[in-house]
Amino acid sequence: MLQYIINRMLLAVPTFLGITVVTFLMIHLAPGDPLRGMIDESMPAETSEHTYELLQKHFGLDQPLHVQYASWLKRIVTLDFGRSISDHRPVWDKIRERLPWTVGVAALSMFFGFLLAVPIGVRSAVRPNGWFDSISGTTLYALYSVPSYVTAMVLIVLVVTLPIDWIPIRGAYSDGFDGLSLWGKVLDLCKHLLLITICFTYPALAFQSRFVRGNLLEVLRQDYVRTARAKGLAERHVVRRHAMRNTLIPLVTYLGMLFPTVISGSAILEVMFAWPGIGRLMFDSILQRDYPTVMALSVITAVLVQVGTLLADVSYAWIDPRIRYGGGLNHVD
Amino acid sequence: MIDTRNSLAWRRFRRNRAACLGLVVMVGLLLMSALAFPFSSRWSNVQDLQGAVRAAPTLRVVTPYDAYERALPDSLLGAGMHRVAGLAGYDDLGRSLLFRLCLGWLVSLGVGLGAAVMAVVIGVSWGATAAMAGGRVDAAMMRIVDILYGLPYVLFVILLKVVLEPPLRTVLHGQGHLANVIIVFVAIGAVSWLTMARVIRGQVLSLRSRPFVEAAYASGVGRMRVMWRHLLPNLVGPIAVYATLVIPQAILQESFLSFLGIGVVPPTPSLGLLATDGVQAVNSFVGFWWLIAFPCGILVLTLLALNFIGDGLRDALDPRTDAVAIF
């Protein structure tokens, strides 16, 4: 097992390097650069050119690309993400203050998603192709086809036109947030979370409930379930005690795959709701060509993807003793 | 043999009511926009800043015929098209939303089909080659897929746009709209083949060790021929299913990109762009519901229809996956 984990980590190194090299090249080769915007337009051409060169030297952008990449890599090994070019703050601070907003919404939507998805999925699996299964299946599939940003638009338009004044459509908290009492703060946050959480939750709900249903159906076909029924156990007991537990295994893979997306957020929803999350930070940084921030975010995502899949695979073997990872690399994937 | 299998699949597909409905919707939309194409391609940018700015949906003729085009021969179809120009209302520049929708739907579908073709061509050959080669080649090829999966997508699209657009423009003799749409094709296609490659690799890996493949090798058939004659026919099911599922994903992706301002460039319409325009109009002036309702409605309808078709195809072509399939 340890050998397997080590092998997987070794395998992840070239992937990680590849992702960073290509991202580095892409962001640096993309036209436009972060420095031009900093220079005062009214300066005489000579002075501004001089300032530009000074700035380039200051951020190390005057060196050839491979030198820049090497020094970036050297710093990243010591977990130094550098300073943002656009506002000179440490990149890690910028990410840290955005992180809770993105993770919070993701956690909430996962919680509500499963809260609804598990009963729906179980109900549909117990009587596959029955009336509940067909209705919920079709409805959820229809919902799944509605892009979340379309829903966001519709919700925003509804709130504005009706008008429902107490639901805010932009930002994560009100202007006078610091002056509110604790209860007032919680209420304010909940109000701001309402719309964005809905938009995050319903596509996941559609997916998760079908996921639960599919897995449960698969388990209910197994021999041991037939044995449990033959023993004369109540159907409810069979489903809850015997079948449900084994549906947890695929769930682990799903959560492992979800892990990176939870952290990286959704650029489009965060832009629409002016939500101060990671997705919007990435989008803004790309537009501003803020090289260190873009690189930091893509490194974090790349690492999380690798960690997520590895965690999923390892816990897979841990939960299900039938799965053994021996034999080195051949068994990967 | 193949024939009976196909007719069986077709029968299974027809039994799936949602999939059939999806097919009917798609054929209907296709007929409509194809019929309107000669007009929508010319008229989708004609503005009527006097009479029609943000005019509500109407059966009345708002913009006189000669505003659209004097040069176009006075055909019966043209006259009919002109009469329905106001059916879905007009946008802030006084352009007929109906024509823009008809053209935008074709653009979006084109993006989807382009992505599907790229997914099939690149994904299948990549995945199959990796699986057949095995060993280091396989590992290296799959690492490349992993890397592409891990790239920040928005950045990738911006770069493609910037690098490819100028040369494409010169090749296409200044046809800016076409160059732009092609880049969106490439950008979406470039990531759409990754899943296909993984799926096909898995399938080939499991097929490779089957007795019939060994039998083929034993009787002296070469690698390429085994691939083409023995493996590929067995992959038709998954290929068809994934290709159909790529189309709605690509349409959705195009609409995301257009929404973020890095997709199809106006004035070429696409469903995503029309929806975005609608939001901006509604955000500033409440009450122009048709500008948001029609583009979003058509987008959702198209995605739904395509997803249901893909679902029906999966059930029809691969009945074993019935219970495990999530959708």
XYZ file of C-alpha atoms in Angstrom:
660
model
C 0.000 0.000 0.000
C 2.764 2.407 0.971
C 4.596 1.419 -2.196
C 1.456 2.189 -4.161
C 1.124 5.650 -2.611
C 4.776 6.418 -3.295
C 4.419 5.272 -6.899
C 1.385 7.436 -7.374
C 3.163 10.456 -5.965
C 6.143 9.911 -8.235
C 3.762 9.668 -11.156
C 2.137 12.941 -10.134
C 5.400 14.874 -10.333
C 5.672 14.997 -14.152
C 1.977 15.875 -14.414
C 2.439 18.694 -11.942
C 5.536 20.001 -13.739
C 3.761 19.773 -17.077
C 0.772 21.738 -15.859
C 2.935 24.479 -14.377
C 5.227 24.746 -17.418
C 2.326 25.022 -19.851
C 0.418 27.466 -17.645
C 3.559 29.532 -17.175
C 4.154 29.697 -20.922
C 0.511 30.461 -21.642
C 0.185 33.338 -19.221
C 3.510 34.858 -20.244
C 2.935 34.461 -23.960
C -0.547 35.916 -23.810
C -0.276 39.455 -25.099
C -0.660 42.416 -22.828
C 1.292 42.598 -19.614
C 0.579 43.674 -16.056
C 3.011 46.586 -16.041
C 1.744 48.872 -18.820
C -1.347 49.738 -16.852
C 0.724 50.954 -13.906
C 2.477 53.662 -15.856
C 1.032 57.121 -15.857
C -0.061 57.943 -19.406
C 0.753 61.626 -19.055
C 4.470 61.009 -18.530
C 6.808 61.856 -21.379
C 7.639 58.824 -23.497
C 11.234 58.610 -22.351
C 10.389 58.666 -18.646
C 7.597 56.145 -19.024
C 9.877 53.805 -20.962
C 12.445 54.108 -18.209
C 9.822 53.434 -15.521
C 8.654 50.418 -17.489
C 12.144 48.964 -17.567
C 12.583 49.606 -13.853
C 9.307 47.850 -13.125
C 10.303 44.932 -15.354
C 13.543 44.605 -13.468
C 11.738 44.887 -10.136
C 9.411 41.972 -10.900
C 12.122 40.013 -12.685
C 10.204 40.088 -15.946
C 13.216 41.227 -17.971
C 14.851 37.813 -17.749
C 14.381 35.014 -20.274
C 11.354 32.812 -19.624
C 13.207 29.677 -18.583
C 15.147 31.654 -15.967
C 11.899 33.120 -14.682
C 10.313 29.675 -14.522
C 13.317 28.219 -12.697
C 13.294 30.930 -10.055
C 9.526 30.595 -9.688
C 9.887 26.839 -9.206
C 12.640 27.369 -6.650
C 10.379 29.626 -4.635
C 7.310 27.409 -4.953
C 9.188 24.492 -3.403
C 9.474 26.559 -0.238
C 5.751 27.415 -0.557
C 6.560 31.022 -1.376
C 3.892 32.172 -3.820
C 5.400 35.644 -4.199
C 3.626 38.965 -4.374
C 0.806 39.910 -6.658
C 1.835 42.245 -9.453
C -1.471 44.087 -9.530
C -1.596 45.162 -5.872
C 1.771 44.109 -4.427
C 0.173 42.059 -1.667
C 1.417 38.551 -0.900
C -0.453 36.145 -3.171
C -1.118 33.765 -0.324
C -2.952 36.524 1.614
C -5.145 37.204 -1.396
C -6.006 33.533 -1.737
C -6.531 33.051 1.985
C -9.099 35.797 2.270
C -11.040 34.441 -0.727
C -10.927 30.794 0.296
C -13.598 30.755 3.048
C -16.176 32.303 0.704
C -15.690 29.685 -1.981
C -15.384 26.740 0.375
C -18.356 27.960 2.394
C -20.684 28.036 -0.589
C -19.371 24.695 -1.822
C -19.822 23.053 1.571
C -23.315 24.443 1.975
C -24.384 23.321 -1.477
C -22.932 19.869 -0.912
C -24.742 19.614 2.407
C -28.106 20.628 0.973
C -27.426 18.559 -2.142
C -26.982 15.354 -0.200
C -29.703 16.199 2.273
C -32.143 16.099 -0.642
C -30.309 13.711 -2.957
C -30.090 10.708 -0.649
C -33.842 10.375 0.041
C -34.703 11.044 -3.611
C -32.109 8.573 -4.841
C -33.160 5.863 -2.395
C -36.838 6.348 -3.121
C -36.190 6.031 -6.879
C -33.949 2.999 -6.505
C -36.377 1.075 -4.345
C -38.923 1.147 -7.145
C -36.912 1.659 -10.329
C -39.003 2.994 -13.226
C -41.951 3.522 -10.913
C -43.859 6.786 -10.943
C -41.587 8.504 -8.432
C -38.475 7.409 -10.293
C -39.694 8.591 -13.691
C -41.014 11.923 -12.466
C -38.030 12.802 -10.308
C -35.635 11.468 -12.924
C -37.083 13.550 -15.737
C -37.425 16.671 -13.606
C -33.900 16.454 -12.281
C -32.530 15.719 -15.707
C -34.322 18.767 -17.021
C -32.835 20.835 -14.200
C -29.422 19.386 -14.919
C -29.709 20.718 -18.485
C -30.376 24.259 -17.331
C -27.027 26.046 -17.107
C -26.507 27.431 -13.612
C -25.842 30.904 -14.945
C -29.197 30.932 -16.727
C -30.851 30.125 -13.414
C -28.777 32.831 -11.797
C -30.031 35.298 -14.409
C -33.623 34.284 -13.934
C -33.313 34.570 -10.155
C -31.685 37.975 -10.380
C -34.329 39.224 -12.784
C -37.092 37.893 -10.533
C -35.619 39.538 -7.455
C -35.216 42.835 -9.271
C -38.589 42.901 -11.018
C -40.880 41.592 -8.334
C -39.118 43.400 -6.360
C -38.023 41.348 -3.385
C -35.999 44.010 -1.651
C -34.626 41.962 1.192
C -32.696 39.558 -1.054
C -29.359 41.073 -2.032
C -28.048 40.052 -5.456
C -24.459 41.211 -5.263
C -21.590 40.599 -2.867
C -21.185 38.470 0.217
C -22.110 40.955 2.938
C -23.716 44.379 3.322
C -21.841 47.653 3.595
C -22.307 48.131 7.316
C -21.474 44.517 8.110
C -18.939 45.247 10.850
C -21.418 47.331 12.815
C -24.032 44.551 13.025
C -24.684 42.378 16.050
C -23.735 38.713 15.860
C -27.279 37.706 15.007
C -27.459 40.481 12.441
C -24.244 39.274 10.851
C -25.501 35.706 10.541
C -28.757 36.901 9.038
C -26.933 39.151 6.608
C -24.663 36.322 5.474
C -27.609 33.977 5.018
C -29.403 36.519 2.853
C -26.369 36.952 0.644
C -25.769 33.224 0.468
C -29.325 32.422 -0.596
C -29.211 32.900 -4.371
C -25.672 31.713 -5.021
C -26.218 28.583 -2.930
C -29.342 27.723 -4.922
C -27.406 28.074 -8.164
C -24.588 25.877 -6.876
C -26.863 23.256 -5.361
C -29.398 22.269 -7.985
C -27.040 20.904 -10.682
C -25.237 18.928 -7.973
C -28.559 17.730 -6.591
C -29.543 16.338 -9.977
C -26.251 14.548 -10.346
C -26.030 13.265 -6.782
C -29.512 11.826 -6.574
C -29.017 9.882 -9.804
C -25.644 8.815 -8.467
C -27.175 7.488 -5.252
C -29.907 5.759 -7.243
C -27.486 4.089 -9.656
C -25.241 2.806 -6.901
C -28.075 1.561 -4.761
C -29.617 -0.271 -7.722
C -26.300 -1.952 -8.359
C -25.988 -3.041 -4.728
C -29.587 -4.232 -4.493
C -28.834 -6.787 -7.202
C -26.110 -8.433 -5.149
C -26.473 -11.877 -3.694
C -26.128 -10.830 -0.085
C -29.118 -8.539 -0.450
C -31.140 -11.461 -1.754
C -29.940 -13.455 1.255
C -31.015 -10.693 3.606
C -34.443 -10.636 1.990
C -34.655 -14.417 2.086
C -33.965 -14.311 5.801
C -37.197 -12.407 6.025
C -35.792 -9.011 6.968
C -38.049 -6.042 6.395
C -37.349 -4.284 3.107
C -36.631 -1.068 4.965
C -34.029 -2.831 7.062
C -32.431 -4.414 3.995
C -32.116 -1.062 2.247
C -30.951 0.941 5.230
C -28.683 -1.473 6.994
C -27.379 -3.751 4.285
C -27.473 -1.940 0.992
C -26.900 1.699 1.901
C -23.510 1.060 3.463
C -22.030 -0.320 0.304
C -23.179 2.614 -1.749
C -20.688 4.690 0.215
C -17.752 3.310 -1.753
C -18.423 5.023 -5.085
C -19.353 8.107 -3.117
C -15.768 8.369 -1.924
C -14.482 8.548 -5.498
C -17.070 11.164 -6.281
C -16.060 13.292 -3.305
C -12.395 12.889 -4.191
C -13.065 14.157 -7.682
C -15.205 16.958 -6.332
C -12.535 18.163 -3.920
C -10.592 20.370 -6.393
C -13.720 21.868 -7.940
C -14.929 22.797 -4.487
C -11.800 24.830 -3.917
C -11.560 26.435 -7.333
C -15.145 27.675 -7.286
C -17.072 28.784 -10.321
C -15.853 31.840 -12.187
C -19.159 32.542 -13.859
C -21.407 32.400 -10.789
C -18.927 34.334 -8.692
C -18.697 37.016 -11.355
C -22.491 37.226 -11.656
C -23.103 37.541 -7.933
C -19.978 39.667 -7.310
C -18.935 36.939 -4.889
C -15.429 37.391 -3.439
C -14.347 33.795 -4.161
C -11.458 31.953 -5.750
C -13.109 31.561 -9.158
C -13.413 35.301 -9.571
C -9.879 35.839 -8.297
C -8.605 33.494 -11.006
C -10.674 35.187 -13.692
C -9.623 38.709 -12.660
C -5.974 37.702 -12.335
C -5.971 36.214 -15.822
C -7.445 39.399 -17.258
C -4.918 41.549 -15.369
C -2.086 39.182 -16.350
C -1.185 38.957 -12.683
C 1.363 36.189 -13.263
C 2.123 35.163 -9.638
C -1.545 34.869 -8.654
C -2.491 32.846 -11.746
C 0.457 30.527 -11.204
C -0.311 30.098 -7.509
C -3.941 29.248 -8.206
C -3.128 26.777 -10.952
C -0.512 25.100 -8.766
C -3.001 24.745 -5.943
C -5.636 23.302 -8.267
C -3.152 20.927 -9.891
C -1.970 19.638 -6.519
C -5.522 19.265 -5.266
C -6.561 17.262 -8.337
C -3.703 14.856 -7.693
C -4.333 14.690 -3.945
C -8.075 14.248 -4.505
C -7.715 11.283 -6.845
C -5.043 9.713 -4.667
C -7.132 10.112 -1.506
C -10.115 8.629 -3.304
C -8.147 5.612 -4.493
C -6.514 5.016 -1.131
C -9.681 5.332 0.889
C -11.329 3.067 -1.667
C -8.969 0.300 -0.674
C -9.346 1.185 2.977
C -13.137 0.951 2.943
C -13.362 -2.072 0.685
C -10.906 -4.756 1.777
C -11.407 -6.631 -1.501
C -9.449 -3.939 -3.331
C -5.705 -4.344 -3.148
C -3.163 -2.187 -4.844
C -0.110 -4.304 -5.390
C 1.927 -4.835 -8.514
C 3.145 -1.274 -8.920
C 2.113 0.963 -11.750
C 0.172 -1.524 -13.821
C -2.854 -1.281 -11.624
C -3.133 2.458 -11.773
C -6.270 3.845 -13.457
C -25.468 -9.094 -38.518
C -24.637 -5.430 -38.070
C -27.977 -4.666 -39.631
C -30.039 -6.514 -37.056
C -28.075 -4.961 -34.251
C -28.741 -1.498 -35.609
C -32.442 -2.114 -36.067
C -32.606 -3.513 -32.549
C -30.902 -0.418 -31.230
C -33.263 1.770 -33.202
C -36.241 -0.058 -31.763
C -34.900 0.406 -28.249
C -34.281 4.076 -28.970
C -37.833 4.548 -30.239
C -39.239 3.075 -27.063
C -37.586 5.841 -25.060
C -40.190 8.585 -25.219
C -37.979 11.381 -23.891
C -35.267 10.597 -26.442
C -37.780 10.607 -29.309
C -39.190 13.909 -28.150
C -35.651 15.273 -28.024
C -35.053 14.111 -31.578
C -38.286 15.743 -32.770
C -37.360 19.029 -31.071
C -33.879 19.032 -32.567
C -35.157 18.235 -36.080
C -37.793 20.953 -35.742
C -35.283 23.577 -34.613
C -32.879 22.494 -37.331
C -35.530 22.772 -40.062
C -36.604 26.164 -38.811
C -33.149 27.675 -38.657
C -32.033 26.035 -41.895
C -35.081 27.429 -43.696
C -34.400 30.869 -42.255
C -30.657 30.733 -42.868
C -30.557 32.567 -46.220
C -32.383 35.434 -44.534
C -31.061 35.255 -40.984
C -27.466 35.291 -42.206
C -28.101 38.614 -44.003
C -30.710 40.139 -41.761
C -29.483 39.280 -38.285
C -27.509 42.524 -38.102
C -29.942 44.869 -39.783
C -30.865 47.599 -37.337
C -33.977 49.662 -37.254
C -33.165 52.405 -34.805
C -36.405 54.298 -35.467
C -39.268 51.887 -35.097
C -38.030 48.732 -33.523
C -35.699 49.435 -30.600
C -36.692 46.951 -27.884
C -40.083 46.477 -29.528
C -42.090 43.712 -27.880
C -42.913 40.495 -29.739
C -45.553 41.256 -32.320
C -47.225 39.861 -35.421
C -47.345 43.327 -36.915
C -44.683 44.270 -39.461
C -42.512 46.805 -37.670
C -39.611 47.347 -40.019
C -40.388 47.954 -43.709
C -39.042 45.369 -46.131
C -36.656 47.684 -47.904
C -34.868 48.401 -44.640
C -33.737 44.797 -44.650
C -32.463 44.495 -48.145
C -33.386 45.922 -51.466
C -31.080 43.676 -53.414
C -32.671 40.414 -52.301
C -35.090 39.024 -54.909
C -38.678 39.494 -53.913
C -39.471 35.848 -53.236
C -42.504 34.485 -51.449
C -40.338 32.980 -48.691
C -38.565 36.295 -48.218
C -41.852 38.111 -47.846
C -43.020 35.524 -45.328
C -39.783 35.774 -43.365
C -40.144 39.508 -43.284
C -43.636 39.230 -41.855
C -42.466 37.101 -38.928
C -39.391 39.210 -38.126
C -41.045 40.669 -35.047
C -42.296 37.372 -33.650
C -39.690 37.241 -30.900
C -39.344 40.988 -30.446
C -36.382 43.260 -31.135
C -33.188 43.944 -29.185
C -31.696 47.265 -28.048
C -30.331 47.965 -31.519
C -33.649 47.235 -33.198
C -32.495 43.908 -34.624
C -34.987 41.107 -35.064
C -34.451 38.633 -32.233
C -35.977 35.839 -34.303
C -33.335 36.092 -37.009
C -30.591 36.372 -34.446
C -31.904 33.304 -32.647
C -32.089 31.286 -35.864
C -28.514 32.144 -36.782
C -27.224 31.892 -33.208
C -28.711 28.437 -32.821
C -26.860 27.275 -35.935
C -23.603 28.797 -34.667
C -23.998 27.094 -31.287
C -24.900 23.767 -32.863
C -21.913 24.126 -35.170
C -19.645 24.630 -32.186
C -21.148 21.522 -30.589
C -20.769 19.380 -33.703
C -17.225 20.652 -34.245
C -16.311 19.649 -30.712
C -17.906 16.243 -31.207
C -15.944 15.645 -34.412
C -12.704 16.649 -32.701
C -13.525 14.461 -29.728
C -14.100 11.474 -31.995
C -11.104 11.981 -34.269
C -8.497 12.967 -31.681
C -9.954 11.200 -28.653
C -10.444 7.820 -30.305
C -7.084 7.729 -32.061
C -5.276 9.004 -28.959
C -6.904 6.598 -26.538
C -6.648 3.615 -28.875
C -3.006 4.295 -29.718
C -2.105 4.630 -26.042
C -3.844 1.404 -25.129
C -2.426 -0.547 -28.066
C 1.104 0.726 -27.520
C 1.057 0.152 -23.762
C 4.032 0.619 -21.474
C 5.887 3.910 -21.539
C 4.130 5.300 -24.586
C 0.808 4.714 -22.866
C 2.018 6.337 -19.648
C 3.400 9.356 -21.488
C 0.271 9.816 -23.585
C -2.009 9.611 -20.582
C 0.182 12.090 -18.658
C -0.378 14.547 -21.495
C -4.125 14.062 -21.084
C -3.771 14.664 -17.334
C -1.818 17.856 -17.955
C -4.389 19.201 -20.398
C -7.096 18.383 -17.866
C -5.283 20.419 -15.257
C -4.803 23.614 -17.252
C -6.782 26.722 -16.402
C -9.312 26.678 -19.208
C -10.045 30.396 -19.468
C -6.357 31.120 -19.912
C -6.105 28.478 -22.581
C -8.947 30.000 -24.579
C -7.529 33.518 -24.340
C -4.152 32.319 -25.549
C -5.598 30.327 -28.443
C -7.581 33.338 -29.506
C -4.599 35.617 -29.476
C -2.195 33.226 -31.134
C -4.494 31.856 -33.814
C -6.709 34.767 -34.715
C -4.339 36.997 -36.759
C -2.990 34.210 -39.020
C -6.497 32.795 -39.479
C -7.749 36.220 -40.480
C -5.128 36.540 -43.192
C -5.797 33.013 -44.446
C -9.527 33.675 -44.565
C -9.033 37.053 -46.289
C -10.328 39.204 -43.471
C -13.372 37.082 -42.697
C -13.174 37.992 -39.026
C -16.417 36.331 -37.940
C -15.464 33.009 -39.442
C -11.978 33.115 -37.916
C -13.505 33.839 -34.540
C -16.005 30.989 -34.711
C -13.258 28.596 -35.817
C -11.185 29.540 -32.780
C -14.082 28.834 -30.464
C -14.394 25.447 -32.241
C -10.754 24.688 -31.638
C -10.737 25.919 -28.046
C -13.693 23.780 -27.060
C -12.634 20.842 -29.214
C -9.172 20.915 -27.666
C -10.538 19.890 -24.283
C -13.547 17.863 -25.429
C -11.448 14.915 -26.607
C -9.837 14.266 -23.222
C -12.701 12.294 -21.690
C -13.179 10.392 -24.942
C -9.492 9.427 -24.953
C -9.749 8.068 -21.405
C -12.922 6.123 -22.134
C -11.596 4.616 -25.361
C -8.293 3.695 -23.737
C -10.139 1.827 -20.998
C -12.331 0.046 -23.523
C -9.418 -0.967 -25.741
C -7.450 -2.174 -22.713
C -10.258 -4.498 -21.753
C -10.964 -5.620 -25.326
C -7.300 -6.222 -26.066
C -7.107 -9.283 -23.863
C -10.279 -10.899 -25.218
C -9.889 -14.239 -27.024
C -11.093 -12.925 -30.383
C -8.267 -10.398 -30.489
C -5.720 -13.027 -29.593
C -7.197 -15.248 -32.276
C -6.780 -12.462 -34.798
C -3.160 -11.938 -33.785
C -2.537 -15.667 -33.868
C -3.781 -15.910 -37.430
C -1.240 -13.306 -38.435
C -3.277 -10.113 -38.555
C -1.233 -6.947 -38.033
C -1.784 -4.400 -35.269
C -3.380 -1.744 -37.438
C -5.764 -4.217 -38.979
C -6.756 -5.603 -35.588
C -7.466 -2.047 -34.517
C -9.575 -1.194 -37.549
C -11.359 -4.449 -38.239
C -11.671 -6.067 -34.827
C -11.579 -3.403 -32.139
C -13.158 -0.341 -33.733
C -16.504 -2.013 -34.537
C -16.770 -2.898 -30.858
C -16.177 0.706 -29.874
C -18.984 2.200 -31.954
C -21.393 2.207 -29.008
C -19.310 4.190 -26.515
C -18.030 6.486 -29.274
C -21.552 7.375 -30.415
C -22.761 7.911 -26.865
C -19.866 10.123 -25.785
C -19.947 12.092 -29.034
C -23.618 12.905 -28.449
C -22.923 13.948 -24.891
C -20.057 16.197 -26.003
C -22.426 18.351 -28.104
C -24.517 19.790 -25.249
C -21.401 20.205 -23.121
C -19.714 22.171 -25.887
C -22.784 24.361 -26.409
C -22.836 25.063 -22.700
C -19.136 25.832 -22.705
C -19.528 28.184 -25.639
C -22.252 30.020 -23.778
C -20.029 30.264 -20.684
C -17.168 31.661 -22.743
C -19.413 34.111 -24.543
C -20.828 35.180 -21.211
C -17.350 35.889 -19.882
C -16.617 37.837 -23.051
C -14.020 35.487 -24.522
C -16.220 33.344 -26.758
C -17.960 34.205 -29.992
C -17.452 37.895 -30.729
C -20.471 40.041 -31.582
C -22.129 40.805 -33.936
C -22.071 37.085 -34.807
C -24.866 35.728 -32.618
C -24.700 32.562 -30.558
C -27.111 31.308 -27.941
C -24.732 32.238 -25.130
C -24.160 35.703 -26.521
C -27.877 36.338 -26.996
C -28.540 35.287 -23.416
C -25.780 37.609 -22.230
C -27.206 40.513 -24.241
C -30.562 39.756 -22.694
C -29.207 39.905 -19.171
C -27.544 43.222 -19.798
C -30.732 44.669 -21.257
C -32.840 43.346 -18.419
C -30.378 44.459 -15.774
C -30.572 48.052 -16.910
C -34.206 48.262 -17.981
C -36.588 45.897 -16.336
C -39.451 44.622 -18.436
C -37.884 43.430 -21.667
C -38.604 39.826 -20.792
C -38.382 38.479 -24.353
C -34.702 39.391 -24.605
C -33.899 36.926 -21.855
C -36.772 34.444 -22.116
C -36.302 33.407 -25.759
C -32.515 32.919 -25.838
C -32.468 31.115 -22.484
C -35.547 29.099 -23.424
C -34.026 27.930 -26.710
C -30.710 27.188 -25.015
C -32.316 25.085 -22.308
C -34.602 23.345 -24.817
C -31.635 22.451 -27.022
C -29.530 21.170 -24.135
C -32.424 19.123 -22.807
C -33.179 17.614 -26.209
C -29.541 16.716 -26.813
C -29.098 15.222 -23.358
C -32.211 13.098 -23.763
C -31.031 11.916 -27.192
C -27.639 10.988 -25.748
C -29.341 9.173 -22.911
C -31.581 7.233 -25.293
C -28.608 6.353 -27.479
C -26.718 5.004 -24.492
C -29.617 2.816 -23.483
C -30.115 1.663 -27.052
C -26.501 0.913 -27.899
C -25.337 -0.481 -24.597
C -28.157 -2.040 -22.620
C -25.781 -3.407 -20.005
C -25.057 0.012 -18.552
C -28.734 0.551 -17.866
C -28.589 0.326 -14.098
C -25.218 1.923 -13.507
C -25.751 4.879 -15.799
C -26.216 8.004 -13.787
C -28.397 9.686 -16.349
